[in-house]
Coordinates of C-alpha atoms and ligand atoms in Angstrom, one line a residue:
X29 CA 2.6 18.8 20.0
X30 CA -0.4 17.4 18.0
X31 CA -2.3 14.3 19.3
X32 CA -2.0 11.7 16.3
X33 CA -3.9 8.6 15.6
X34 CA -3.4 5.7 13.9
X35 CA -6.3 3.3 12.3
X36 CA -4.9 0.0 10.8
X37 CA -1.9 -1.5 12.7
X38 CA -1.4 -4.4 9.8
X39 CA 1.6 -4.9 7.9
X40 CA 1.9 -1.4 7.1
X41 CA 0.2 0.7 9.2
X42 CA 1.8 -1.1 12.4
X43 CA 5.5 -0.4 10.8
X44 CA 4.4 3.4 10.5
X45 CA 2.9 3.1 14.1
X46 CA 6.2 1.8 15.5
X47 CA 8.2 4.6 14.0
X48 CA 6.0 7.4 14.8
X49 CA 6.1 5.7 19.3
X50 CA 10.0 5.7 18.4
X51 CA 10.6 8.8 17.0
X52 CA 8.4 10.2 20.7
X53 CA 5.3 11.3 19.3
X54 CA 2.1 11.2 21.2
X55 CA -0.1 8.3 19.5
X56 CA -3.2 6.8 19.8
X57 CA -4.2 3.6 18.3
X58 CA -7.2 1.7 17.2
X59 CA -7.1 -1.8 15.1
X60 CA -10.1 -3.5 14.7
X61 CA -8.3 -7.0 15.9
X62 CA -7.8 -5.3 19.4
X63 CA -4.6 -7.7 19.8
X64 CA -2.9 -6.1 17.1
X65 CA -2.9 -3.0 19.3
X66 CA -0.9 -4.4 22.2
X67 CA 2.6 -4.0 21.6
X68 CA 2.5 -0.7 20.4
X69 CA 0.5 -0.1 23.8
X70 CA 3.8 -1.5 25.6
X71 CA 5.6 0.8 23.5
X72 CA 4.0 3.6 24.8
X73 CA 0.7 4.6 22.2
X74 CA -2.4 4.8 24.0
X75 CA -5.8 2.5 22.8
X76 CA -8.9 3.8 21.6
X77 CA -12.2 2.1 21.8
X78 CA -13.3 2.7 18.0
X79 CA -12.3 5.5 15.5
X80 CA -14.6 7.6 16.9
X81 CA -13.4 7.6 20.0
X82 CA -9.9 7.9 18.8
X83 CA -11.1 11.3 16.2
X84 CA -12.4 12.6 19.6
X85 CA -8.8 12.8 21.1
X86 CA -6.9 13.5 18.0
X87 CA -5.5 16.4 15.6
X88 CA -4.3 14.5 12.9
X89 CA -5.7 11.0 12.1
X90 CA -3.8 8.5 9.8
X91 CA -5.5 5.9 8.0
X92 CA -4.1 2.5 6.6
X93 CA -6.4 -0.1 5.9
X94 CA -7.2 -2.2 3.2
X95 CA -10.0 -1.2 0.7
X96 CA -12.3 1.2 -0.5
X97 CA -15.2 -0.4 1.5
X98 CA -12.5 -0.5 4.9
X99 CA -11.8 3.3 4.6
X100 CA -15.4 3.8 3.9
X101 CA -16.3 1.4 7.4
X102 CA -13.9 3.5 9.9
X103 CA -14.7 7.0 8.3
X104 CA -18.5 6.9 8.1
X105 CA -19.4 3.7 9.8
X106 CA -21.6 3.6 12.5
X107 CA -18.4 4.0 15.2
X108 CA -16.6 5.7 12.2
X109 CA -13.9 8.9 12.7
X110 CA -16.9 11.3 11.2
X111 CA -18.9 10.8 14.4
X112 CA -15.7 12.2 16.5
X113 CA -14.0 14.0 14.4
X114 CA -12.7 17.9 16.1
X115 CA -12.9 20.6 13.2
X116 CA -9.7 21.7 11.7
X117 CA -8.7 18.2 12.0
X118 CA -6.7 16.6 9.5
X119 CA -7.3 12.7 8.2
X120 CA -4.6 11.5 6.1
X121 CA -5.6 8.1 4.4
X122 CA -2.4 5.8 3.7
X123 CA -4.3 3.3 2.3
X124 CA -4.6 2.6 -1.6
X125 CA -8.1 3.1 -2.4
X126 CA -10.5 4.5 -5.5
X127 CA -9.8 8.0 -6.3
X128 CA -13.5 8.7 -7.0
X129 CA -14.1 7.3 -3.8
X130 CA -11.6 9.6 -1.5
X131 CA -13.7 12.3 -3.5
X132 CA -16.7 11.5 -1.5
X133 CA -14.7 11.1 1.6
X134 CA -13.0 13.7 1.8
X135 CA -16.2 15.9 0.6
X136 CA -17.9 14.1 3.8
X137 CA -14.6 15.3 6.0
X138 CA -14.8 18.3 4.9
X139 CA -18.5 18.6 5.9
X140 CA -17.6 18.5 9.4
X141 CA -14.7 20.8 9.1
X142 CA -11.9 18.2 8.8
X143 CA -9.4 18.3 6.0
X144 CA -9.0 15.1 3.6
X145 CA -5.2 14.1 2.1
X146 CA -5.1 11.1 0.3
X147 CA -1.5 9.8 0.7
X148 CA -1.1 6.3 -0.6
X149 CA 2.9 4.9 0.1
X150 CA 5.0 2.7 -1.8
X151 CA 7.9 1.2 -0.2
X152 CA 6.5 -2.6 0.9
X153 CA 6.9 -4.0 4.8
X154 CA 10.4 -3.0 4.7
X155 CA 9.7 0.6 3.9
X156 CA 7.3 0.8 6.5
X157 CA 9.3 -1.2 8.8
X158 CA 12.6 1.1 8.3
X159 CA 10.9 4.5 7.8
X160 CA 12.0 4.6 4.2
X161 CA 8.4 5.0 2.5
X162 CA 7.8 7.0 -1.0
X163 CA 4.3 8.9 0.3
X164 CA 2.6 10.6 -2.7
X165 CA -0.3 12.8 -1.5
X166 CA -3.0 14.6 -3.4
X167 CA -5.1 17.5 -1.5
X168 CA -4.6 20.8 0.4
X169 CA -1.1 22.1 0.5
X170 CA -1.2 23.7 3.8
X171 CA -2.8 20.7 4.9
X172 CA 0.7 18.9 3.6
X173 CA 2.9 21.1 4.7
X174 CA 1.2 20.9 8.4
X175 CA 1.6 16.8 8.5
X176 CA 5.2 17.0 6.5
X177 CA 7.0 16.5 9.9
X178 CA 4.5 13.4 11.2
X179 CA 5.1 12.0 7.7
X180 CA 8.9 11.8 7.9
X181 CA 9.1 9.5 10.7
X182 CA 8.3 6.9 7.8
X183 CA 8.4 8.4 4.9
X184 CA 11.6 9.7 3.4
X185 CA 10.1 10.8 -0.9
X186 CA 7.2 13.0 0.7
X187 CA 5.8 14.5 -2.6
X188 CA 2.3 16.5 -2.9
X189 CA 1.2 15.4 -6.4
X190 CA -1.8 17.8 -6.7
X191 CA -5.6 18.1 -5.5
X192 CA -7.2 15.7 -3.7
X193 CA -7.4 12.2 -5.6
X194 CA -4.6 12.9 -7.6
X195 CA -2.5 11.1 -4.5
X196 CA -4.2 7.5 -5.1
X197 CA -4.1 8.4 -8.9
X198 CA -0.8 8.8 -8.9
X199 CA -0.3 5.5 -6.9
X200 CA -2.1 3.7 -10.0
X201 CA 1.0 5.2 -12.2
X202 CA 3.3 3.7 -9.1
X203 CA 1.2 0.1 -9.6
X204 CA 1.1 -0.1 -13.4
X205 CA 5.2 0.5 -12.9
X206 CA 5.6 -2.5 -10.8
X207 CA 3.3 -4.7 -12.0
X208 CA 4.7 -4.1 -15.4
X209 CA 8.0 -4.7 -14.2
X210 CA 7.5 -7.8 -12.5
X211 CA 6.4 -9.0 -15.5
X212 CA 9.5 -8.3 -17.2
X213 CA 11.4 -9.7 -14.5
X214 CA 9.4 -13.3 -14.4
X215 CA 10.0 -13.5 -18.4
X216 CA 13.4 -12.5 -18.9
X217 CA 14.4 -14.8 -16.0
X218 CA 12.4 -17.7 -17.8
X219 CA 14.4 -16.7 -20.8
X220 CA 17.7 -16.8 -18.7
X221 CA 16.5 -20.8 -17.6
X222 CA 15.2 -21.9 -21.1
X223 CA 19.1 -20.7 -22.1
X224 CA 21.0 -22.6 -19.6
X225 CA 22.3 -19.4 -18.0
X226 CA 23.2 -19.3 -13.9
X227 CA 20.4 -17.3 -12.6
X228 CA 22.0 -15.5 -9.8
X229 CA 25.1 -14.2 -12.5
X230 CA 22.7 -12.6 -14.7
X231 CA 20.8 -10.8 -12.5
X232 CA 24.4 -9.5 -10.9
X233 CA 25.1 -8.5 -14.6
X234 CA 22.2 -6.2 -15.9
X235 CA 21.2 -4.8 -12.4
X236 CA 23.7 -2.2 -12.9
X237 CA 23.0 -1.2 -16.9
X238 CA 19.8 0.0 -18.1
X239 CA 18.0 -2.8 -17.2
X240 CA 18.6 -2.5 -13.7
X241 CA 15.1 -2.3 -11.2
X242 CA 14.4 -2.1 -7.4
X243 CA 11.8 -5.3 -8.6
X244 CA 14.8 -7.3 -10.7
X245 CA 17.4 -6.3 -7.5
X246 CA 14.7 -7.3 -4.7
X247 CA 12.4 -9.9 -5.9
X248 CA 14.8 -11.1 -8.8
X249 CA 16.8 -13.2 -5.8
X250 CA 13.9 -14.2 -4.3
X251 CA 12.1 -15.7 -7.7
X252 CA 15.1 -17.5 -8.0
X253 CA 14.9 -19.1 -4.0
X254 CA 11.8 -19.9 -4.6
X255 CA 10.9 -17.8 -1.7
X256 CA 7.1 -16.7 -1.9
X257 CA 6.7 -15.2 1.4
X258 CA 4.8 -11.3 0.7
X259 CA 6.1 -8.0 1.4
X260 CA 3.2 -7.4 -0.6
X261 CA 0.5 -10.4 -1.6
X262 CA -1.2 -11.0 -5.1
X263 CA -4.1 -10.5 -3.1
X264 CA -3.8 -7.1 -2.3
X265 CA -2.0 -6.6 -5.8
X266 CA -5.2 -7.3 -7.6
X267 CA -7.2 -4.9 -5.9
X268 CA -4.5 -2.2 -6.9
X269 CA -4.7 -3.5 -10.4
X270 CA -8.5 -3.8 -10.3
X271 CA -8.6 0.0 -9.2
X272 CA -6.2 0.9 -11.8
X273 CA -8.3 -1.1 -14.6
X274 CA -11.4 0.7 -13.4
X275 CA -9.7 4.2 -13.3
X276 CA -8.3 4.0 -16.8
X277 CA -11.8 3.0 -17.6
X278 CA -13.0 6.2 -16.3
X279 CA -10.3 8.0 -18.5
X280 CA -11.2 6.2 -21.7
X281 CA -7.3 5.1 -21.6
X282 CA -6.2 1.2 -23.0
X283 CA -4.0 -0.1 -19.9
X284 CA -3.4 -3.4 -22.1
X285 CA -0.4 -4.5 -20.1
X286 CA -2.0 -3.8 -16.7
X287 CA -5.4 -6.2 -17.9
X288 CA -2.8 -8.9 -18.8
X289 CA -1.0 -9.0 -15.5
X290 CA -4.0 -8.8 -14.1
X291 CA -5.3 -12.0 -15.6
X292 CA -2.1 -13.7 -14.9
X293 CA -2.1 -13.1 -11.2
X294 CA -5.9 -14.3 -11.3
X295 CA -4.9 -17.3 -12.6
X296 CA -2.6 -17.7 -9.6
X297 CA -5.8 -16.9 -7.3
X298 CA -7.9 -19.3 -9.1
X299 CA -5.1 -22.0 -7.6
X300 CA -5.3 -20.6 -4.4
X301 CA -1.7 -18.8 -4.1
X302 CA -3.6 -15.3 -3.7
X303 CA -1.5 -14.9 -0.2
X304 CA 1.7 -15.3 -2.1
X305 CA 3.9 -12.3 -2.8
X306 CA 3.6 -10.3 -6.1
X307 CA 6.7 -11.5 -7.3
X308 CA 4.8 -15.2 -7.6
X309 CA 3.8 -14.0 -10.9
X310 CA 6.8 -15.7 -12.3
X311 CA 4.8 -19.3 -11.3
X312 CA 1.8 -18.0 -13.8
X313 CA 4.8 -17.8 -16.7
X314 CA 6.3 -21.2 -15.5
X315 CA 3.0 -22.3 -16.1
X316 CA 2.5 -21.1 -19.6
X317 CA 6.4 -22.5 -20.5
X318 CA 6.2 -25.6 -18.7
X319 CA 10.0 -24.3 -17.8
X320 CA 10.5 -23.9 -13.5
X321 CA 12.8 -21.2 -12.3
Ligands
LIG427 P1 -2.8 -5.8 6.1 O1 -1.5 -6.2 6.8 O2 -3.7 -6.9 5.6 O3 -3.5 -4.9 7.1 C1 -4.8 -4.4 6.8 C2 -5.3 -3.6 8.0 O4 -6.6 -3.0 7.7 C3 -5.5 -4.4 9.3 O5 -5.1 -3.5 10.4 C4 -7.0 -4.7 9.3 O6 -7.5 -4.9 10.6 C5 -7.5 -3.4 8.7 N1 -8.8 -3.5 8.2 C6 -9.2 -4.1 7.0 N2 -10.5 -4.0 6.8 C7 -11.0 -3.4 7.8 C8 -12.3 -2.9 8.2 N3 -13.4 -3.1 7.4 N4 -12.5 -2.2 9.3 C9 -11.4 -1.9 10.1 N5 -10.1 -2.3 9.9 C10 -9.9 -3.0 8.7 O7 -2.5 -4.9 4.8 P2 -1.3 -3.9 4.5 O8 -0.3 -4.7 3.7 O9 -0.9 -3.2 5.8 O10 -2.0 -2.9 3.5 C11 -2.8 -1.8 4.0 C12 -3.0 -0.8 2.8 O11 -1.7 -0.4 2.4 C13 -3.6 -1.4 1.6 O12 -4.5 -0.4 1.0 C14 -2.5 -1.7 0.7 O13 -2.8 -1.8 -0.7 C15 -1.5 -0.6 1.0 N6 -0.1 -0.9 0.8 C16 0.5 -2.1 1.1 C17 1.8 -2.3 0.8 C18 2.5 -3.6 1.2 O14 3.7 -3.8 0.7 N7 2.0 -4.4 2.1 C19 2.6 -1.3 0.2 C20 2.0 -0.1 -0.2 C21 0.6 0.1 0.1 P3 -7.4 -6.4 11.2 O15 -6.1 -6.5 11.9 O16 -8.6 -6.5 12.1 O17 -7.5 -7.4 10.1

């Protein structure tokens, strides 16, 4: 069986990580807060000493960290995979990063004889945590095909979009959805308040008509508890949105409801709550109607 590695053991890459020990494959692990690495060491992964070290032992590397800059640090750095990496080997990047960007990288991968996907997931902590993950993946199809099996210990909607980029393009579609619909959420619940109606029975009555949404079903309820913790924080939200504002500005396209979420959930940075989850945006709204939730 392929050696695989994982790099980025954080909310999501640690839920992959613990699936992929689970489901008895032969892992090795590398998180740049060494603790983080730990428990999946108990579990049975092995640890590597930097990515390097870890593309030197592995056949397949899987990526999931935070930004362009981070994928750019353990590729290419100075400990990056690039000065490990085995030829024929193949580095699938989970992270949500620039297209243009995982253009370069993967032309730098490919330099050295390794194969670039880029295969950005949707699914939040509980995706990850459950195995359940959409993974949309832009690049070689052999390549795909050859990972498919590694993929589905998380992923259950494994779909190669298209060449290489079009995986973290198509993951700006998946991010203009949500954001979108998060916003639709947050005002037609301030609607349902400004009318007197009871919260909980309205969302029970459109979830199942043509209104319905996995963002109204799982982040409706928790708007209306008032309970911020993230599955996924405005933090990281704005950097999707800021990739996606950047992208369509590449493509000449207007994205006017993406920019307008996107200065709503800076205006929630701006008073700190950029740890929040997404689904916070509903305070930028209460803000604007002086009407709380
Ligand atoms: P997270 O919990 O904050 O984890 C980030 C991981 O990246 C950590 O392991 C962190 O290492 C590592 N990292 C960041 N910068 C690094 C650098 N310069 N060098 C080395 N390691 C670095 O974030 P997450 O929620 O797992 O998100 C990871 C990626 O998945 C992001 O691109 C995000 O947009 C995407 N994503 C997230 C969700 C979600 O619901 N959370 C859903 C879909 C996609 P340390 O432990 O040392 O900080």
């Amino acid at each position: 069986m392929d050696s695989i590695g994982y790099i980025g053991l954080g909310i999501m890459g640690g839920g992959m990580a613990r699936n992929l020990v689970a489901k008895g494959f032969d892992l090795v692990v590398w998180n740049r807060t060494p603790e983080k690495m730990a428990p999946l060491v108990e579990a049975g992964a092995a640890a590597a000493s930097s990515p390097a070290d870890l593309a030197g032992r592995c056949d397949v590397i899987l990526i999931c960290v935070s930004d362009t800059a981070d994928v750019e640090e353990v590729v290419l750095g100075e400990q990056g995979v690039i000065h490990g990496l085995r030829p024929g080997t193949v580095v699938v990047d989970h992270s949500t990063i620039s297209p243009k960007a995982t253009l370069a990288l993967a032309s730098e991968v490919a330099e050295r004889g390794g194969i670039w996907l880029d295969a950005p997931v949707s699914g939040g902590s509980e995706g990850a945590e459950r195995g359940t993950l959409a993974i949309m993946i832009g690049g070689d199809p052999d390549a795909v095909a050859a990972v498919r099996p590694i993929l589905e210990a998380y992923g259950t909607s494994i779909n190669h979009v298209g060449p290489t980029g079009s995986g973290q393009q198509t993951k700006l579609v998946n991010q203009i959805l949500v954001v979108i619909n998060g916003y639709a959420v947050s005002e037609a619940l301030i609607f349902a308040k400004a009318a007197g109606l009871d919260l909980d029975r309205v969302v029970e009555a459109v979830a199942g008509g043509a209104a319905g949404s996995w963002m109204l079903s799982h982040r409706g309820p928790q708007m209306i508890e008032r309970d911020w913790r993230p599955g996924f924080t405005i933090d990281l939200q704005q950097k999707d949105l800021r990739l996606a504002l950047e992208t369509a500005d590449e493509l000449g396209v207007p994205a006017v409801g993406t920019g307008y979420v996107f200065q709503l959930y800076r205006s929630l940075q701006a008073k700190g709550l950029g740890g929040e989850g997404n689904h916070a945006l509903v305070k930028a709204l209460e803000a604007l109607s002086g009407i709380e939730l």
